[in-house]
Amino acid sequence: ADQPERLLTVRVQLPGTESLELQVSGQTLVSELHQRLMDHQVTCHRTCFSLHFGPIRIDGRTELGSVPGMKDGGALMKLGGDSYSVRDARLHLRHVGDLFRSLDAADAYDGVNGRSLSYLTFYTSGHEGKKVLVSKRGSCVDHRPPDHVLPGCKDRPLTPLQPVRDDRKWIQCLRVLNMSSWNPPPGNRKMHGDLLYLSVLTLEDKELNITSSTRGFYLNQSTAFVFNPKPAVPRILCHSLVDLLSQITPGSSSSAVHLDCDGPKSSVSGSRDWNEELQGSRELPRNSLQERLLRDQTVFKTSSDFVAVATRGAVAVIDGSVMPLNPSDPPHMQMFIWKNLFFSLGFDVSEHYQSLGGDAAAHAAALCDLRGVEAYTRVDTPGLHTLGTALVDYKGIRVIAQILVPGILEKNQDQVVYGSNDCGATVSTHPRFLELLDKTSKSLRVQRHLVLDQNNVSVELCSAVETKGIVGNDGRCYILDLLRTFPPDLNFQFSASGETMRVKEEEEEEVPEECRRFGFPWRHRHSLASLRAELLEAFVQHRYQRYEQMVTEGLSREEDEDEDEDGRRGDGAAECKRRRVVSEACRAVGSVRDSDFDLRFNPDVFVFTGVRFPSDAETRTQRKLLWDAAASLLTNQIPALLRSCLVQSSVPMDGSTLTSVLHQHGVNVRYLGVVLKELKLLTADVEPAAFSAAVSHFLNCLLSSSTCVLLDSCSDELHARRRYRRRRSQGSRPGLSTECLWARLTPTDLWTRIRTEIRYKYNLIFFCERISMLREISMKTGIQVRLRDYVFDSRHRPVFVEDDIVNMFPVVKHLRHTCTDASRLMQRAQVVVQQGERSHTHTHVHLQEVLLLRHILSSFSDVAACLRLLGRLSYILEDHVDALSLQERAVMCSERVHGVDHPQTIEDYTYLALYYFSGGQHSTSLQLLYRARYLTLLVSGEDHPQVALLDSMLGLVLHGLMDHELSLKFLHSALCLTSKYHGVTSLRHAHSHHLLATVYEAKGDFRSALKHENEAFQIYKVQVGENHTSTKESSEYLKDLTQQAVLLQKSISHLYSNTDGACIPPPQIFTPSFPTILQQLNLTCGVVLIPLSDYLTSCYFLYWYSERLFFQKTAVVVRFCLSLPKMAARSEAKLNCANWQSWRSKRVVSDMGP
């Protein structure tokens, strides 16, 4: 395997006496080192500079290892300032403005320009708004959380979502920094090198005028009324604007050290050849590890820049800032070009999708095409090119942004050489495209098939008929319109009549009984419903198991017949029998070949748009295969999804996690977006000035308790009319007329439409907490609301007013690029974890983190997952300090990448609390758990299994801090939720009873302790038997509790009898130790130490639930062995998952710790 090249240590001499020491690879380009210096805290304010090695200026395309004299530890490079041009000066000014803006929290609150929020230090640095809690036992410190965190509280305030630290002051460098009104410089000043003039207002309210020249920046003598470009006193010339401001203004000097170099990066603001950049980056060599890293980095950077520009362009298109190419056409048919990107709207233009479902099909086709582009990009076949594509949903309109193919706008030639441009009426093929697409067909499960063209001639295709192949002017082969990359989902079919879906009599026999049992096929809005790639892989795997079983049984049967015939047949006959058995098995499972297993799908089957096939027999076979796949979704995938939810291996908390869980099992989400579509219909005809009123009115209809929502009339324009025209009648402003569609909407009408559609289409009853619904609708549509506590129960006042709608942001869907080598290393690390090699695990995971952080910088969610895994491995190895540090970094990544209220952030907070408790910082652990519970209440409400986990942990931590009353509140809440989601006879319910018994015992209430422990004992007795360790320990604990209760009753009776006699000893109240509490916390979170036998007393299996250890789509249980011999491994192989619940309930006491 390729290994990373050894790093070189170079020193960079800065202007002055300061120098930097950096570690770089020998294959690092000088331009990459240039960008790294721009990201460094010391040199982040410099933009126009070059690097010199001795007297020679190094070219940016030179590799550092190829520079003569560059040695490890002895290389000294000098950073020198270059002459500015007008373009360089503007870029420098923009970069400095971004750095100053990074000190402000406005972009972080909006989540734009690479800024985001994180509140971890608010809870870990002792700034909870009150005195830091001490964790001394028996202390009288109040551990009570805010009332909205307590179990049973119905209030869901939003203000604690973004806590404000009293001592936090945002750093400010300047008041004003903008271009001066004296621009542009006159001709005589251009001869002196003047480029731009700047106007600055400092924190001391001092006005400064600065000249940007080819040599740098200096003060001039101009004022707001007098132009005098001569240098002012002090005569200071600095190559960087930040250096100049630091020397002349005290406020800027003290604030410059706090510049955030990880803020938004300036990009060149000119037109770029996006297609050449993207295709050129994908064509980079990938033979060595360094070449693959450079290729992944270049592809990611180009794709990220494309998505950023596409997002800005889509917003500009919807806001009316871009001139359309066809201004005379209706607005929904207009097309745009901006920054060399092509923009179109998600509507049915020229009735192209009329037979597929109209606008609904056009809206879905954009997402299907994006998924197709992602699938072909993932296969990454050399020579086959796809277009950069991004979808932007903004203000209820979908905008499709695509890169222009060279020559596609030329109308003097027919460029489509493969596929059909008229829904199958005319079909063409091309050998070059067939060769390239055939390389992708195995990975994408696409069958190579024949269709008939307009002349009834068979044409061979290796994709859907709508897929178009174009040879661009640059000679590259491009494929477009990949909306039918995956086969159709026959459970959902389009009916143009609008009536209930009815299958033709000749096709009714094809529908499997499993589908008919559920009432399928259902009528769908469009005919582009397709199966997911995860379902296809699961179906293929299921058919392959069936194929193997049939081949094994057939060969075994043939061997038995040969034995009966005394082996009189030769090897040739045996080979013929083997081929016949394999051929029969292939035909039975639907393989496209008779010689081996190869299952593929024809995406053109069931396409009712003019596609014709020469062979009906092959078409019937493919139709049956598609129906079997649709039935497999109902009989295999959905039950597997339900089982994973029942055993708590997949616990979705909100819409995004629910979508992720469904997609992991290959199940499409066809019921999300009902409310979103209603919002799109309402905002279609809204004037820009009335957009806030329309959105607030829609939210009032959706979330208000009142059945009659009145329009908000307290607008700024109405105030002005009252102020200046008091004699005029106070009528409503234009735009709020009830003639508008959105103004006529009422809560009753909206909810009637929602309930009717959900009940008719999905047979569901819709219910959700209103604060959670507000969060979901805001995330799905990009609405930003004001942070305040909303009262949803008021029947007389509207919940939302116009001022509550702060902004609307675009919701972007695009390709997600990952580092292939980093993903491969993570897979190897998982294998090593399963094999129990601790040192190799850390090596591989650390290596993956280095790849992600230093070379790719592509997916910070993967970086967070890597940190999360490292932290949990460190916790297993009892390195609590390292585990705490890694988990803190993972929490900050989750907060800033996913969001402060994302379910992954909540899970990371939960495990960080566990690590803090193991490290002795119990009060900080308590605050983190309070934060996690509050966020969970906002996301999913109190009726959720995650709340049961948090309440159990809170009860244990408060039990350790001797706050028994508060501990009982959370443990009783956990008991109720456990009984609801796991059943009153489950082992988890027994464990909750046991935790309550221990707290009641410490409180001295032996009657209640006996009651709960007896419930636990009865469950253990039924579930695992009387001879199980858990049952025996519960029985012993019951005897001890009974003895203590008897002693207490005797002591009380002795006191009240006033009789003389022997002194009866008081009962001994058990006070839990912190190791015992930590052990119970590990059990609650899924960490279990299991001794295999007396012979292997030093060997333990540490089991973690898959959702507790691994991230995102990994679903395995990790076995981690410490000094485990082969015999123990053989014993472990005999253990099965059926005993997992009994293992998890075992109370193991060990002095070794977790």
PDB file of C-alpha atoms in Angstrom, residues 944-1046:
ATOM      1  CA  HIS A 944     -38.849   9.777  22.886  1.00  0.00           C
ATOM      2  CA  PRO A 945     -36.461   6.913  23.792  1.00  0.00           C
ATOM      3  CA  GLN A 946     -33.488   9.304  23.846  1.00  0.00           C
ATOM      4  CA  VAL A 947     -35.129  11.127  26.768  1.00  0.00           C
ATOM      5  CA  ALA A 948     -35.236   7.830  28.689  1.00  0.00           C
ATOM      6  CA  LEU A 949     -31.471   7.454  28.268  1.00  0.00           C
ATOM      7  CA  LEU A 950     -30.813  11.041  29.359  1.00  0.00           C
ATOM      8  CA  ASP A 951     -33.156  10.768  32.350  1.00  0.00           C
ATOM      9  CA  SER A 952     -31.439   7.578  33.504  1.00  0.00           C
ATOM     10  CA  MET A 953     -28.042   9.266  33.262  1.00  0.00           C
ATOM     11  CA  LEU A 954     -29.309  12.383  35.035  1.00  0.00           C
ATOM     12  CA  GLY A 955     -30.784  10.273  37.797  1.00  0.00           C
ATOM     13  CA  LEU A 956     -27.485   8.446  38.290  1.00  0.00           C
ATOM     14  CA  VAL A 957     -25.382  11.626  38.332  1.00  0.00           C
ATOM     15  CA  LEU A 958     -27.753  13.306  40.802  1.00  0.00           C
ATOM     16  CA  HIS A 959     -27.718  10.108  42.862  1.00  0.00           C
ATOM     17  CA  GLY A 960     -23.950  10.383  43.037  1.00  0.00           C
ATOM     18  CA  LEU A 961     -24.265  14.021  44.105  1.00  0.00           C
ATOM     19  CA  MET A 962     -26.725  12.964  46.878  1.00  0.00           C
ATOM     20  CA  ASP A 963     -29.642  14.932  45.440  1.00  0.00           C
ATOM     21  CA  HIS A 964     -32.130  12.083  45.826  1.00  0.00           C
ATOM     22  CA  GLU A 965     -35.393  13.966  45.310  1.00  0.00           C
ATOM     23  CA  LEU A 966     -34.312  15.339  41.950  1.00  0.00           C
ATOM     24  CA  SER A 967     -32.781  11.999  41.018  1.00  0.00           C
ATOM     25  CA  LEU A 968     -36.108  10.236  41.633  1.00  0.00           C
ATOM     26  CA  LYS A 969     -37.930  12.645  39.316  1.00  0.00           C
ATOM     27  CA  PHE A 970     -35.705  11.800  36.377  1.00  0.00           C
ATOM     28  CA  LEU A 971     -35.583   8.065  37.136  1.00  0.00           C
ATOM     29  CA  HIS A 972     -39.380   7.844  37.354  1.00  0.00           C
ATOM     30  CA  SER A 973     -39.600   9.609  33.987  1.00  0.00           C
ATOM     31  CA  ALA A 974     -37.095   7.124  32.547  1.00  0.00           C
ATOM     32  CA  LEU A 975     -39.155   4.249  33.981  1.00  0.00           C
ATOM     33  CA  CYS A 976     -42.318   5.451  32.254  1.00  0.00           C
ATOM     34  CA  LEU A 977     -40.585   5.915  28.894  1.00  0.00           C
ATOM     35  CA  THR A 978     -38.817   2.558  29.170  1.00  0.00           C
ATOM     36  CA  SER A 979     -42.095   0.759  29.838  1.00  0.00           C
ATOM     37  CA  LYS A 980     -43.634   2.466  26.795  1.00  0.00           C
ATOM     38  CA  TYR A 981     -40.867   1.838  24.280  1.00  0.00           C
ATOM     39  CA  HIS A 982     -39.357  -1.421  25.598  1.00  0.00           C
ATOM     40  CA  GLY A 983     -42.255  -3.035  27.425  1.00  0.00           C
ATOM     41  CA  VAL A 984     -42.911  -3.707  31.095  1.00  0.00           C
ATOM     42  CA  THR A 985     -41.242  -7.122  30.830  1.00  0.00           C
ATOM     43  CA  SER A 986     -38.039  -5.933  29.132  1.00  0.00           C
ATOM     44  CA  LEU A 987     -34.628  -6.081  30.753  1.00  0.00           C
ATOM     45  CA  ARG A 988     -34.211  -2.340  30.354  1.00  0.00           C
ATOM     46  CA  HIS A 989     -37.359  -1.856  32.378  1.00  0.00           C
ATOM     47  CA  ALA A 990     -35.896  -4.138  35.044  1.00  0.00           C
ATOM     48  CA  HIS A 991     -32.719  -2.064  35.071  1.00  0.00           C
ATOM     49  CA  SER A 992     -34.772   1.124  35.567  1.00  0.00           C
ATOM     50  CA  HIS A 993     -36.530  -0.510  38.530  1.00  0.00           C
ATOM     51  CA  HIS A 994     -33.148  -1.439  39.985  1.00  0.00           C
ATOM     52  CA  LEU A 995     -31.842   2.130  39.675  1.00  0.00           C
ATOM     53  CA  LEU A 996     -34.912   3.430  41.500  1.00  0.00           C
ATOM     54  CA  ALA A 997     -34.398   0.838  44.235  1.00  0.00           C
ATOM     55  CA  THR A 998     -30.808   1.991  44.836  1.00  0.00           C
ATOM     56  CA  VAL A 999     -31.890   5.633  45.127  1.00  0.00           C
ATOM     57  CA  TYR A1000     -34.761   4.794  47.505  1.00  0.00           C
ATOM     58  CA  GLU A1001     -32.329   2.738  49.583  1.00  0.00           C
ATOM     59  CA  ALA A1002     -29.903   5.663  49.864  1.00  0.00           C
ATOM     60  CA  LYS A1003     -32.835   7.850  50.836  1.00  0.00           C
ATOM     61  CA  GLY A1004     -33.913   5.396  53.552  1.00  0.00           C
ATOM     62  CA  ASP A1005     -37.253   4.482  51.963  1.00  0.00           C
ATOM     63  CA  PHE A1006     -36.868   0.703  52.121  1.00  0.00           C
ATOM     64  CA  ARG A1007     -40.519   0.029  51.350  1.00  0.00           C
ATOM     65  CA  SER A1008     -40.281   1.689  47.937  1.00  0.00           C
ATOM     66  CA  ALA A1009     -36.867   0.138  47.349  1.00  0.00           C
ATOM     67  CA  LEU A1010     -38.273  -3.338  48.006  1.00  0.00           C
ATOM     68  CA  LYS A1011     -41.187  -2.675  45.674  1.00  0.00           C
ATOM     69  CA  HIS A1012     -39.012  -1.670  42.724  1.00  0.00           C
ATOM     70  CA  GLU A1013     -36.351  -4.323  43.263  1.00  0.00           C
ATOM     71  CA  ASN A1014     -39.026  -6.980  43.492  1.00  0.00           C
ATOM     72  CA  GLU A1015     -40.345  -5.820  40.099  1.00  0.00           C
ATOM     73  CA  ALA A1016     -36.828  -6.115  38.702  1.00  0.00           C
ATOM     74  CA  PHE A1017     -36.421  -9.589  40.215  1.00  0.00           C
ATOM     75  CA  GLN A1018     -39.649 -10.832  38.686  1.00  0.00           C
ATOM     76  CA  ILE A1019     -38.619  -9.594  35.233  1.00  0.00           C
ATOM     77  CA  TYR A1020     -35.170 -11.192  35.502  1.00  0.00           C
ATOM     78  CA  LYS A1021     -36.748 -14.448  36.681  1.00  0.00           C
ATOM     79  CA  VAL A1022     -39.074 -14.608  33.679  1.00  0.00           C
ATOM     80  CA  GLN A1023     -36.662 -13.355  31.032  1.00  0.00           C
ATOM     81  CA  VAL A1024     -33.343 -15.018  31.889  1.00  0.00           C
ATOM     82  CA  GLY A1025     -34.264 -17.682  34.455  1.00  0.00           C
ATOM     83  CA  GLU A1026     -33.569 -18.230  38.127  1.00  0.00           C
ATOM     84  CA  ASN A1027     -29.988 -19.438  37.589  1.00  0.00           C
ATOM     85  CA  HIS A1028     -28.859 -16.326  35.765  1.00  0.00           C
ATOM     86  CA  THR A1029     -26.385 -14.039  37.486  1.00  0.00           C
ATOM     87  CA  SER A1030     -28.688 -11.027  37.248  1.00  0.00           C
ATOM     88  CA  THR A1031     -31.531 -12.943  38.908  1.00  0.00           C
ATOM     89  CA  LYS A1032     -29.265 -14.189  41.696  1.00  0.00           C
ATOM     90  CA  GLU A1033     -27.841 -10.714  42.343  1.00  0.00           C
ATOM     91  CA  SER A1034     -31.328  -9.227  42.420  1.00  0.00           C
ATOM     92  CA  SER A1035     -32.426 -11.944  44.870  1.00  0.00           C
ATOM     93  CA  GLU A1036     -29.467 -11.208  47.139  1.00  0.00           C
ATOM     94  CA  TYR A1037     -30.193  -7.503  46.952  1.00  0.00           C
ATOM     95  CA  LEU A1038     -33.829  -8.168  47.871  1.00  0.00           C
ATOM     96  CA  LYS A1039     -32.737 -10.146  50.944  1.00  0.00           C
ATOM     97  CA  ASP A1040     -30.413  -7.317  51.991  1.00  0.00           C
ATOM     98  CA  LEU A1041     -33.168  -4.738  51.541  1.00  0.00           C
ATOM     99  CA  THR A1042     -35.594  -6.900  53.525  1.00  0.00           C
ATOM    100  CA  GLN A1043     -33.087  -7.226  56.353  1.00  0.00           C
ATOM    101  CA  GLN A1044     -32.481  -3.490  56.423  1.00  0.00           C
ATOM    102  CA  ALA A1045     -36.230  -2.813  56.405  1.00  0.00           C
ATOM    103  CA  VAL A1046     -36.757  -5.210  59.324  1.00  0.00           C
TER     104      VAL A1046
END
